[in-house]
Amino acid sequence: RHSTSDGGKLYLWPTALTHSYLFRGQEQFHERCVPSLFRHKELTTKEIFINQVRLEEFKLMLQQYPQVRYFEDLGVVVDYKGLAQHYGIKTDVLDLTSSLDVALFFAMCSYDSTTHGYTPKTDSSHKYIGYLYAYPYILHMAFGKTLQGSLNLMPIGLQPFKRPGLQRGFALHFRSEEQFEAPIYSFSYTAKDSMDIY
């Protein structure tokens, strides 16, 4: 997509319009679904500033890679915040995916902070509950705006690095007072289901 209002920058969007929804899978239900930067009310101004410095350092590091410079030389927008979100930096971005399987993976597998990886559920006697958001992506494609109007939706899957692409990632950019609004569905699953999706 070519934007004349943004200095003629190019945005790489998927060409297939077969996806009516983008998804977000979560292990737990949270009253407010917000990006990682706004999840902890106790974050001080100093801590938010430190995260912003980390983001700028991340951006400077990425700009050293030839594939990033190639994208930017062509005028293609590189979504640094969206990429940073995928590599553990707290941002004002919420991850979505066009893949139902990817969303189910995040809803049905647990993050291990010691190994920085995901593991399937193992207790076969336990009945687990997962949560799945279904965001009407078709509204954005048809009308050029998000469900909430002011939020900025970007495809981070079409970026210079493989990981977000494999997750078919999209980034929904927030301001601090906003929260995610989309239909949410809960579902039960077993350890075997978790292992299958893993």
XYZ file of N, CA, C and O in Angstrom:
792
model
N 0.861 -1.176 0.000
C 0.000 0.000 0.000
C 0.902 1.232 0.000
O 1.850 1.322 0.761
N 0.596 2.174 -0.811
C 1.402 3.385 -0.944
C 0.657 4.530 -0.273
O -0.528 4.737 -0.483
N 1.376 5.281 0.598
C 0.749 6.385 1.313
C 1.353 7.704 0.867
O 2.543 7.935 1.018
N 0.527 8.576 0.294
C 1.005 9.900 -0.102
C 0.996 10.846 1.091
O 1.717 11.820 1.123
N 0.198 10.542 2.121
C 0.122 11.413 3.299
C 1.282 11.171 4.255
O 1.450 11.885 5.220
N 2.082 10.158 4.001
C 3.204 9.830 4.882
C 4.515 9.883 4.101
O 5.341 8.991 4.174
N 4.685 10.936 3.327
C 5.924 11.130 2.595
C 6.170 10.107 1.505
O 7.309 9.846 1.141
N 5.114 9.516 0.986
C 5.265 8.537 -0.090
C 5.830 7.202 0.357
O 6.352 6.441 -0.451
N 5.724 6.883 1.657
C 6.244 5.615 2.170
C 5.420 4.442 1.659
O 4.239 4.573 1.347
N 6.060 3.291 1.605
C 5.394 2.063 1.188
C 5.134 1.183 2.403
O 6.016 1.002 3.245
N 3.923 0.639 2.483
C 3.557 -0.292 3.542
C 3.257 -1.627 2.880
O 2.428 -1.695 1.970
N 3.945 -2.676 3.309
C 3.717 -3.996 2.735
C 2.577 -4.692 3.470
O 2.712 -5.069 4.632
N 1.453 -4.825 2.771
C 0.285 -5.501 3.335
C 0.096 -6.819 2.609
O 0.393 -6.925 1.426
N -0.428 -7.832 3.292
C -0.752 -9.085 2.596
C -1.748 -8.816 1.482
O -2.636 -7.979 1.628
N -1.579 -9.514 0.375
C -2.489 -9.293 -0.752
C -3.782 -10.084 -0.601
O -4.791 -9.721 -1.179
N -3.755 -11.191 0.139
C -4.957 -12.021 0.270
C -5.965 -11.342 1.184
O -5.668 -10.996 2.315
N -7.160 -11.125 0.689
C -8.228 -10.524 1.483
C -9.169 -11.591 2.041
O -10.293 -11.309 2.377
N -8.674 -12.829 2.090
C -9.519 -13.920 2.572
C -9.658 -13.905 4.088
O -10.518 -14.572 4.626
N -8.801 -13.167 4.791
C -8.879 -13.119 6.252
C -9.842 -12.016 6.677
O -9.568 -10.848 6.498
N -10.978 -12.402 7.234
C -11.929 -11.413 7.734
C -11.553 -10.945 9.127
O -11.973 -9.882 9.545
N -10.776 -11.753 9.839
C -10.441 -11.442 11.233
C -8.951 -11.617 11.488
O -8.283 -12.420 10.835
N -8.468 -10.867 12.455
C -7.171 -11.111 13.064
C -7.450 -11.659 14.459
O -8.476 -11.349 15.065
N -6.535 -12.460 14.973
C -6.774 -13.162 16.229
C -5.704 -12.841 17.268
O -4.582 -12.467 16.940
N -6.090 -13.015 18.520
C -5.154 -12.925 19.638
C -5.515 -14.009 20.629
O -6.655 -14.068 21.115
N -4.572 -14.888 20.913
C -4.792 -15.955 21.883
C -4.132 -15.633 23.199
O -3.015 -15.111 23.230
N -4.828 -15.923 24.298
C -4.294 -15.674 25.641
C -4.618 -16.848 26.553
O -5.716 -17.400 26.488
N -3.664 -17.182 27.420
C -3.868 -18.235 28.422
C -4.849 -17.817 29.498
O -5.532 -18.654 30.074
N -4.857 -16.530 29.803
C -5.680 -16.026 30.904
C -6.557 -14.884 30.412
O -6.221 -14.200 29.444
N -7.662 -14.679 31.123
C -8.520 -13.539 30.842
C -8.046 -12.357 31.675
O -7.756 -12.489 32.867
N -7.932 -11.207 31.049
C -7.582 -9.974 31.746
C -8.703 -8.969 31.538
O -9.202 -8.821 30.410
N -9.076 -8.289 32.592
C -10.162 -7.310 32.519
C -9.869 -6.248 31.468
O -10.742 -5.836 30.715
N -8.628 -5.791 31.412
C -8.201 -4.816 30.400
C -7.148 -5.475 29.527
O -6.127 -5.936 30.017
N -7.398 -5.529 28.230
C -6.426 -6.081 27.286
C -5.653 -4.909 26.691
O -6.182 -4.167 25.852
N -4.427 -4.712 27.167
C -3.606 -3.579 26.749
C -2.197 -4.064 26.440
O -1.790 -5.141 26.875
N -1.403 -3.269 25.717
C -0.023 -3.647 25.414
C 0.847 -3.757 26.665
O 0.512 -3.218 27.734
N 1.991 -4.429 26.520
C 2.868 -4.722 27.663
C 3.314 -3.462 28.399
O 3.476 -3.484 29.623
N 3.510 -2.360 27.709
C 3.972 -1.130 28.356
C 2.949 -0.584 29.349
O 3.306 0.062 30.327
N 1.658 -0.865 29.113
C 0.602 -0.314 29.964
C -0.009 -1.345 30.907
O -0.979 -1.068 31.586
N 0.536 -2.557 30.945
C -0.046 -3.599 31.790
C 0.244 -3.392 33.257
O -0.491 -3.838 34.115
N 1.354 -2.763 33.548
C 1.767 -2.591 34.937
C 1.558 -1.140 35.335
O 2.337 -0.269 34.981
N 0.505 -0.904 36.087
C 0.168 0.459 36.501
C 1.297 1.089 37.314
O 1.442 2.297 37.354
N 2.120 0.225 37.946
C 3.172 0.761 38.803
C 4.409 1.223 38.026
O 5.363 1.702 38.610
N 4.413 1.086 36.701
C 5.546 1.576 35.916
C 5.694 3.082 36.098
O 4.752 3.830 35.897
N 6.861 3.494 36.474
C 7.117 4.920 36.684
C 7.462 5.591 35.364
O 7.739 4.929 34.363
N 7.469 6.892 35.367
C 7.886 7.655 34.192
C 9.305 7.272 33.797
O 9.621 7.144 32.617
N 10.155 7.061 34.804
C 11.545 6.663 34.552
C 11.600 5.303 33.844
O 12.352 5.127 32.883
N 10.794 4.344 34.305
C 10.787 3.008 33.692
C 10.262 3.059 32.261
O 10.772 2.362 31.372
N 9.246 3.875 32.027
C 8.727 4.041 30.666
C 9.802 4.654 29.779
O 10.019 4.225 28.642
N 10.530 5.646 30.310
C 11.620 6.274 29.562
C 12.712 5.247 29.233
O 13.213 5.202 28.105
N 13.049 4.387 30.197
C 14.067 3.348 29.966
C 13.624 2.412 28.843
O 14.421 2.034 27.978
N 12.335 2.050 28.822
C 11.826 1.203 27.742
C 11.920 1.907 26.398
O 12.206 1.283 25.381
N 11.677 3.210 26.381
C 11.790 3.966 25.132
C 13.235 4.022 24.654
O 13.503 3.930 23.457
N 14.174 4.139 25.594
C 15.603 4.120 25.236
C 15.969 2.751 24.668
O 16.679 2.652 23.665
N 15.470 1.679 25.306
C 15.716 0.325 24.787
C 15.201 0.192 23.355
O 15.852 -0.416 22.505
N 14.016 0.754 23.108
C 13.449 0.703 21.766
C 14.341 1.423 20.758
O 14.580 0.930 19.662
N 14.851 2.599 21.131
C 15.737 3.351 20.234
C 17.044 2.601 19.989
O 17.555 2.584 18.871
N 17.584 1.963 21.028
C 18.803 1.154 20.867
C 18.543 -0.036 19.943
O 19.369 -0.381 19.104
N 17.384 -0.655 20.119
C 16.974 -1.776 19.264
C 16.893 -1.313 17.808
O 17.388 -1.981 16.900
N 16.287 -0.158 17.594
C 16.160 0.400 16.239
C 17.542 0.663 15.632
O 17.795 0.294 14.479
N 18.439 1.283 16.400
C 19.793 1.553 15.898
C 20.532 0.263 15.565
O 21.257 0.192 14.572
N 20.333 -0.771 16.393
C 20.969 -2.058 16.120
C 20.436 -2.668 14.821
O 21.199 -3.118 13.971
N 19.095 -2.645 14.654
C 18.502 -3.238 13.458
C 18.923 -2.507 12.186
O 19.072 -3.123 11.131
N 19.119 -1.215 12.286
C 19.497 -0.438 11.103
C 20.891 -0.783 10.597
O 21.268 -0.359 9.509
N 21.652 -1.576 11.354
C 22.965 -2.037 10.900
C 22.852 -3.231 9.951
O 23.798 -3.537 9.237
N 21.689 -3.906 9.942
C 21.520 -5.087 9.109
C 21.238 -4.692 7.664
O 20.401 -3.816 7.401
N 21.898 -5.364 6.701
C 21.694 -5.013 5.288
C 20.243 -5.128 4.830
O 19.778 -4.294 4.056
N 19.505 -6.149 5.339
C 18.130 -6.313 4.879
C 17.230 -5.172 5.356
O 16.289 -4.782 4.667
N 17.535 -4.609 6.528
C 16.762 -3.467 7.026
C 17.073 -2.232 6.187
O 16.175 -1.495 5.772
N 18.345 -2.014 5.915
C 18.731 -0.862 5.077
C 18.123 -0.988 3.682
O 17.690 0.003 3.096
N 18.068 -2.210 3.171
C 17.470 -2.444 1.849
C 16.000 -2.040 1.841
O 15.540 -1.338 0.935
N 15.256 -2.471 2.872
C 13.843 -2.097 2.988
C 13.701 -0.566 3.015
O 12.890 0.000 2.298
N 14.484 0.072 3.868
C 14.352 1.523 4.032
C 14.793 2.282 2.784
O 14.212 3.303 2.446
N 15.830 1.782 2.086
C 16.271 2.428 0.838
C 15.184 2.388 -0.226
O 15.090 3.283 -1.068
N 14.347 1.346 -0.178
C 13.225 1.236 -1.121
C 12.024 2.085 -0.693
O 11.050 2.184 -1.426
N 12.097 2.671 0.519
C 10.977 3.468 1.030
C 9.927 2.641 1.728
O 8.828 3.118 2.007
N 10.251 1.368 2.036
C 9.305 0.485 2.728
C 9.402 0.747 4.230
O 10.492 0.812 4.797
N 8.255 0.918 4.886
C 8.216 1.203 6.320
C 8.581 -0.053 7.110
O 8.011 -1.125 6.899
N 9.568 0.087 7.995
C 9.941 -0.969 8.926
C 9.302 -0.617 10.268
O 9.553 0.460 10.813
N 8.464 -1.503 10.782
C 7.751 -1.253 12.039
C 8.629 -1.697 13.208
O 8.564 -2.825 13.672
N 9.491 -0.788 13.681
C 10.439 -1.130 14.738
C 9.745 -1.497 16.044
O 10.182 -2.398 16.755
N 8.673 -0.800 16.372
C 7.951 -1.139 17.611
C 7.338 -2.525 17.512
O 7.375 -3.296 18.462
N 6.747 -2.818 16.368
C 6.156 -4.140 16.173
C 7.193 -5.243 16.272
O 6.956 -6.294 16.870
N 8.368 -5.004 15.702
C 9.454 -5.979 15.789
C 9.960 -6.093 17.225
O 10.213 -7.195 17.721
N 10.112 -4.951 17.912
C 10.610 -4.955 19.289
C 9.691 -5.763 20.199
O 10.150 -6.474 21.099
N 8.394 -5.659 19.962
C 7.413 -6.400 20.748
C 7.684 -7.900 20.652
O 7.512 -8.639 21.616
N 8.125 -8.360 19.486
C 8.400 -9.783 19.290
C 9.696 -10.226 19.951
O 9.957 -11.422 20.044
N 10.515 -9.283 20.370
C 11.803 -9.633 20.964
C 11.920 -9.164 22.414
O 13.004 -8.905 22.909
N 10.765 -9.054 23.098
C 10.752 -8.879 24.539
C 10.843 -7.463 25.081
O 10.949 -7.282 26.283
N 10.789 -6.454 24.220
C 10.824 -5.075 24.700
C 9.388 -4.609 24.936
O 8.524 -4.812 24.084
N 9.129 -4.001 26.089
C 7.783 -3.499 26.384
C 7.480 -2.319 25.462
O 8.258 -1.375 25.367
N 6.342 -2.386 24.800
C 5.954 -1.340 23.853
C 4.479 -1.008 24.021
O 3.762 -1.655 24.785
N 4.010 -0.020 23.247
C 2.589 0.320 23.210
C 1.895 -0.410 22.062
O 0.924 0.071 21.493
N 2.390 -1.600 21.739
C 1.882 -2.407 20.623
C 1.272 -3.694 21.163
O 1.823 -4.328 22.061
N 0.131 -4.086 20.599
C -0.506 -5.360 20.930
C -0.381 -6.271 19.711
O -0.695 -5.863 18.593
N 0.082 -7.507 19.940
C 0.261 -8.457 18.842
C -1.060 -9.105 18.446
O -1.824 -9.557 19.300
N -1.283 -9.175 17.139
C -2.390 -9.934 16.565
C -1.807 -10.831 15.481
O -0.679 -10.628 15.042
N -2.565 -11.803 15.029
C -2.110 -12.685 13.961
C -3.263 -13.010 13.018
O -4.422 -13.049 13.436
N -2.927 -13.248 11.761
C -3.957 -13.674 10.806
C -4.137 -15.188 10.828
O -4.998 -15.725 10.138
N -3.322 -15.890 11.634
C -3.382 -17.351 11.704
C -4.104 -17.803 12.971
O -3.646 -17.532 14.093
N -5.196 -18.515 12.793
C -5.928 -19.060 13.938
C -5.046 -20.042 14.710
O -5.063 -20.069 15.944
N -4.246 -20.856 14.009
C -3.361 -21.810 14.680
C -2.346 -21.111 15.574
O -2.054 -21.571 16.675
N -1.773 -19.991 15.107
C -0.809 -19.241 15.918
C -1.494 -18.700 17.171
O -0.958 -18.797 18.277
N -2.693 -18.141 17.016
C -3.428 -17.617 18.174
C -3.744 -18.736 19.167
O -3.621 -18.549 20.381
N -4.135 -19.898 18.662
C -4.429 -21.028 19.547
C -3.175 -21.493 20.278
O -3.235 -21.878 21.451
N -2.026 -21.442 19.609
C -0.764 -21.793 20.258
C -0.535 -20.919 21.489
O -0.215 -21.412 22.569
N -0.719 -19.606 21.346
C -0.491 -18.700 22.468
C -1.563 -18.855 23.552
O -1.300 -18.588 24.724
N -2.756 -19.290 23.172
C -3.822 -19.505 24.157
C -3.657 -20.823 24.906
O -4.109 -20.950 26.045
N -2.980 -21.808 24.288
C -2.956 -23.164 24.834
C -1.582 -23.628 25.326
O -1.457 -24.747 25.809
N -0.563 -22.790 25.188
C 0.780 -23.148 25.655
C 1.261 -22.091 26.646
O 0.850 -20.939 26.580
N 2.138 -22.508 27.548
C 2.605 -21.624 28.614
C 3.982 -21.067 28.305
O 4.863 -21.792 27.834
N 4.167 -19.786 28.638
C 5.479 -19.154 28.479
C 6.325 -19.443 29.708
O 5.880 -19.271 30.839
N 7.558 -19.894 29.487
C 8.490 -20.181 30.565
C 9.546 -19.075 30.581
O 10.359 -18.973 29.660
N 9.522 -18.246 31.627
C 10.415 -17.084 31.676
C 11.876 -17.480 31.925
O 12.776 -16.688 31.663
N 12.118 -18.698 32.401
C 13.513 -19.112 32.608
C 14.161 -19.556 31.299
O 15.334 -19.273 31.056
N 13.403 -20.238 30.456
C 13.960 -20.704 29.168
C 13.617 -19.749 28.029
O 14.134 -19.905 26.929
N 12.736 -18.777 28.297
C 12.256 -17.839 27.271
C 11.647 -18.589 26.081
O 11.856 -18.234 24.924
N 10.878 -19.618 26.405
C 10.210 -20.413 25.375
C 8.837 -20.855 25.851
O 8.441 -20.587 26.995
N 8.134 -21.536 24.981
C 6.787 -22.017 25.291
C 6.793 -23.525 25.470
O 7.574 -24.240 24.839
N 5.908 -23.997 26.343
C 5.757 -25.428 26.584
C 4.275 -25.780 26.566
O 3.429 -24.953 26.933
N 3.945 -27.015 26.150
C 2.539 -27.431 26.188
C 2.113 -27.765 27.614
O 2.943 -27.989 28.499
N 0.831 -27.784 27.844
C 0.280 -28.198 29.142
C 0.467 -29.713 29.280
O 0.387 -30.450 28.291
N 0.673 -30.180 30.504
C 0.991 -31.603 30.692
C 0.059 -32.348 31.637
O 0.070 -33.575 31.664
N -0.747 -31.631 32.424
C -1.604 -32.294 33.411
C -2.862 -32.824 32.720
O -3.796 -32.076 32.431
N -2.882 -34.142 32.478
C -4.004 -34.737 31.725
C -5.299 -34.783 32.528
O -6.370 -34.985 31.963
N -5.227 -34.579 33.852
C -6.447 -34.592 34.666
C -7.090 -33.209 34.750
O -8.203 -33.072 35.259
N -6.397 -32.198 34.262
C -6.881 -30.822 34.375
C -7.622 -30.413 33.097
O -7.230 -30.777 31.992
N -8.711 -29.657 33.282
C -9.420 -29.090 32.133
C -9.035 -27.620 32.040
O -9.297 -26.849 32.957
N -8.403 -27.241 30.952
C -7.872 -25.898 30.782
C -8.868 -25.001 30.045
O -9.709 -25.482 29.284
N -8.739 -23.708 30.259
C -9.551 -22.706 29.561
C -8.611 -21.767 28.805
O -7.636 -21.271 29.363
N -8.894 -21.532 27.531
C -8.137 -20.577 26.724
C -9.049 -19.454 26.262
O -10.290 -19.580 26.313
N -8.443 -18.359 25.802
C -9.209 -17.187 25.379
C -8.729 -16.735 23.999
O -7.534 -16.687 23.735
N -9.685 -16.425 23.157
C -9.374 -16.055 21.785
C -10.159 -14.796 21.403
O -11.385 -14.771 21.498
N -9.422 -13.752 21.015
C -10.038 -12.539 20.481
C -10.139 -12.667 18.971
O -9.225 -13.167 18.320
N -11.241 -12.176 18.415
C -11.426 -12.143 16.956
C -11.670 -10.692 16.543
O -12.736 -10.126 16.806
N -10.669 -10.091 15.941
C -10.698 -8.667 15.584
C -11.090 -8.526 14.110
O -10.471 -9.146 13.241
N -12.118 -7.731 13.784
C -12.609 -7.640 12.393
C -11.655 -6.875 11.472
O -11.814 -5.696 11.212
N -10.653 -7.577 10.983
C -9.634 -7.040 10.081
C -10.250 -6.483 8.804
O -9.778 -5.509 8.239
N -11.323 -7.077 8.359
C -11.956 -6.678 7.089
C -12.404 -5.218 7.136
O -12.387 -4.520 6.135
N -12.764 -4.709 8.344
C -13.147 -3.299 8.475
C -11.985 -2.388 8.122
O -12.144 -1.370 7.458
N -10.798 -2.786 8.574
C -9.623 -1.964 8.298
C -9.314 -1.955 6.806
O -9.021 -0.917 6.228
N -9.380 -3.119 6.192
C -9.055 -3.207 4.766
C -10.098 -2.489 3.915
O -9.776 -1.855 2.922
N -11.359 -2.572 4.327
C -12.426 -1.975 3.518
C -12.523 -0.463 3.698
O -12.756 0.266 2.747
N -12.323 -0.002 4.937
C -12.581 1.405 5.234
C -11.341 2.187 5.663
O -11.422 3.374 5.938
N -10.182 1.512 5.740
C -8.943 2.197 6.080
C -8.859 2.647 7.523
O -8.118 3.544 7.857
N -9.649 2.043 8.405
C -9.555 2.391 9.825
C -9.819 1.163 10.675
O -10.377 0.179 10.197
N -9.404 1.230 11.921
C -9.596 0.109 12.816
C -10.984 0.174 13.442
O -11.699 1.156 13.295
N -11.314 -0.885 14.157
C -12.601 -0.945 14.845
C -12.761 0.242 15.789
O -13.833 0.806 15.918
N -11.657 0.664 16.420
C -11.712 1.750 17.379
C -11.358 3.103 16.761
O -11.328 4.101 17.444
N -11.084 3.108 15.476
C -10.861 4.362 14.774
C -9.471 4.924 14.875
O -8.805 5.097 13.877
N -8.996 5.200 16.095
C -7.737 5.918 16.228
C -6.512 5.003 16.286
O -5.405 5.474 16.160
N -6.696 3.720 16.498
C -5.553 2.830 16.591
C -4.936 2.589 15.222
O -5.607 2.604 14.200
N -3.631 2.352 15.221
C -2.887 2.196 13.981
C -2.504 0.734 13.805
O -1.740 0.190 14.593
N -3.014 0.090 12.772
C -2.759 -1.323 12.503
C -1.682 -1.460 11.440
O -1.787 -0.864 10.369
N -0.636 -2.238 11.743
C 0.466 -2.449 10.814
C 0.754 -3.936 10.675
O 0.695 -4.663 11.664
N 1.100 -4.383 9.467
C 1.524 -5.779 9.318
C 2.996 -5.896 9.681
O 3.843 -5.354 9.001
N 3.313 -6.582 10.778
C 4.727 -6.768 11.093
C 5.238 -8.076 10.521
O 6.425 -8.345 10.531
N 4.331 -8.903 9.996
C 4.762 -10.148 9.362
C 5.586 -9.893 8.122
O 6.478 -10.660 7.789
N 5.307 -8.796 7.410
C 6.029 -8.481 6.188
C 7.134 -7.490 6.510
O 7.069 -6.323 6.170
N 8.143 -7.987 7.196
C 9.269 -7.189 7.651
C 10.561 -7.936 7.292
O 10.516 -9.071 6.821
N 11.725 -7.317 7.533
C 12.977 -7.950 7.120
C 13.379 -9.210 7.886
O 14.366 -9.829 7.535
N 12.661 -9.599 8.949
C 13.069 -10.756 9.748
C 11.989 -11.827 9.737
O 10.800 -11.541 9.612
N 12.398 -13.094 9.915
C 11.502 -14.226 9.717
C 10.483 -14.439 10.826
O 9.353 -14.814 10.558
N 10.880 -14.238 12.092
C 10.021 -14.648 13.205
C 8.616 -14.045 13.143
O 7.621 -14.775 13.230
N 8.468 -12.714 13.016
C 7.105 -12.177 12.937
C 6.334 -12.687 11.719
O 5.133 -12.868 11.758
N 7.070 -12.952 10.628
C 6.421 -13.471 9.430
C 5.868 -14.858 9.652
O 4.768 -15.190 9.203
N 6.641 -15.696 10.346
C 6.175 -17.051 10.646
C 4.956 -17.021 11.552
O 4.110 -17.909 11.498
N 4.867 -15.993 12.401
C 3.705 -15.848 13.276
C 2.572 -15.071 12.597
O 1.538 -14.834 13.200
N 2.799 -14.675 11.355
C 1.817 -13.888 10.590
C 1.324 -12.705 11.412
O 0.127 -12.482 11.583
N 2.302 -11.960 11.932
C 2.032 -10.935 12.918
C 1.535 -9.611 12.380
O 1.939 -9.155 11.315
N 0.653 -9.001 13.156
C 0.180 -7.642 12.948
C 0.383 -6.892 14.258
O 0.318 -7.484 15.335
N 0.621 -5.600 14.166
C 0.834 -4.771 15.357
C -0.259 -3.718 15.432
O -0.464 -2.963 14.487
N -0.942 -3.675 16.560
C -1.942 -2.660 16.812
C -1.332 -1.663 17.789
O -1.031 -2.001 18.932
N -1.076 -0.435 17.322
C -0.406 0.587 18.123
C -1.432 1.368 18.953
O -2.460 1.786 18.425
N -1.116 1.593 20.224
C -2.026 2.208 21.184
C -1.489 3.525 21.720
O -0.288 3.761 21.717
N -2.412 4.320 22.250
C -2.056 5.382 23.190
C -2.424 4.874 24.577
O -3.200 3.935 24.709
N -1.887 5.487 25.618
C -2.026 4.933 26.965
C -3.477 4.809 27.425
O -3.805 3.925 28.197
N -4.360 5.684 26.974
C -5.734 5.641 27.482
C -6.618 4.633 26.749
O -7.761 4.418 27.117
N -6.107 4.000 25.720
C -6.914 3.067 24.935
C -6.777 1.645 25.460
O -5.793 1.299 26.101
N -7.779 0.836 25.162
C -7.669 -0.588 25.424
C -8.297 -1.339 24.256
O -9.071 -0.781 23.491
N -7.923 -2.597 24.128
C -8.341 -3.417 22.994
C -9.807 -3.798 23.128
O -10.257 -4.231 24.189
N -10.542 -3.631 22.050
C -11.951 -4.001 22.032
C -12.208 -4.916 20.853
O -12.032 -4.514 19.700
N -12.595 -6.141 21.163
C -12.930 -7.127 20.135
C -13.697 -8.256 20.813
O -13.532 -8.466 22.023
N -14.525 -8.979 20.060
C -15.201 -10.128 20.670
C -14.180 -11.132 21.204
O -13.165 -11.397 20.557
N -14.444 -11.661 22.400
C -13.560 -12.647 23.014
C -14.339 -13.937 23.260
O -15.509 -13.895 23.653
N -13.702 -15.050 22.991
C -14.317 -16.359 23.142
C -13.464 -17.186 24.103
O -12.242 -17.170 24.016
N -14.110 -17.887 25.019
C -13.392 -18.820 25.885
C -13.706 -20.236 25.422
O -14.793 -20.506 24.903
N -12.744 -21.128 25.604
C -12.941 -22.509 25.186
C -12.152 -23.421 26.120
O -11.144 -23.017 26.702
N -12.637 -24.635 26.287
C -11.928 -25.600 27.125
C -11.081 -26.506 26.237
O -11.411 -26.753 25.077
N -9.974 -26.986 26.798
C -9.104 -27.898 26.056
C -8.340 -28.769 27.049
O -8.293 -28.484 28.247
N -7.756 -29.840 26.551
C -7.031 -30.793 27.391
C -5.529 -30.670 27.142
O -5.088 -29.982 26.218
N -4.765 -31.383 27.962
C -3.316 -31.426 27.771
C -2.983 -31.991 26.397
O -2.031 -31.550 25.740
N -3.756 -32.976 25.935
C -3.518 -33.557 24.601
C -3.740 -32.503 23.509
O -2.971 -32.404 22.555
N -4.801 -31.706 23.665
C -5.055 -30.627 22.697
C -3.878 -29.653 22.676
O -3.442 -29.200 21.609
N -3.371 -29.326 23.867
C -2.232 -28.411 23.964
C -1.015 -28.990 23.262
O -0.307 -28.287 22.527
N -0.763 -30.269 23.479
C 0.377 -30.921 22.830
C 0.199 -30.943 21.316
O 1.144 -30.703 20.558
N -1.024 -31.182 20.866
C -1.290 -31.215 19.411
C -1.018 -29.848 18.777
O -0.407 -29.766 17.710
N -1.472 -28.762 19.429
C -1.259 -27.431 18.849
C 0.203 -27.017 18.980
O 0.750 -26.329 18.129
N 0.882 -27.502 20.021
C 2.300 -27.231 20.215
C 3.118 -27.878 19.083
O 4.014 -27.289 18.517
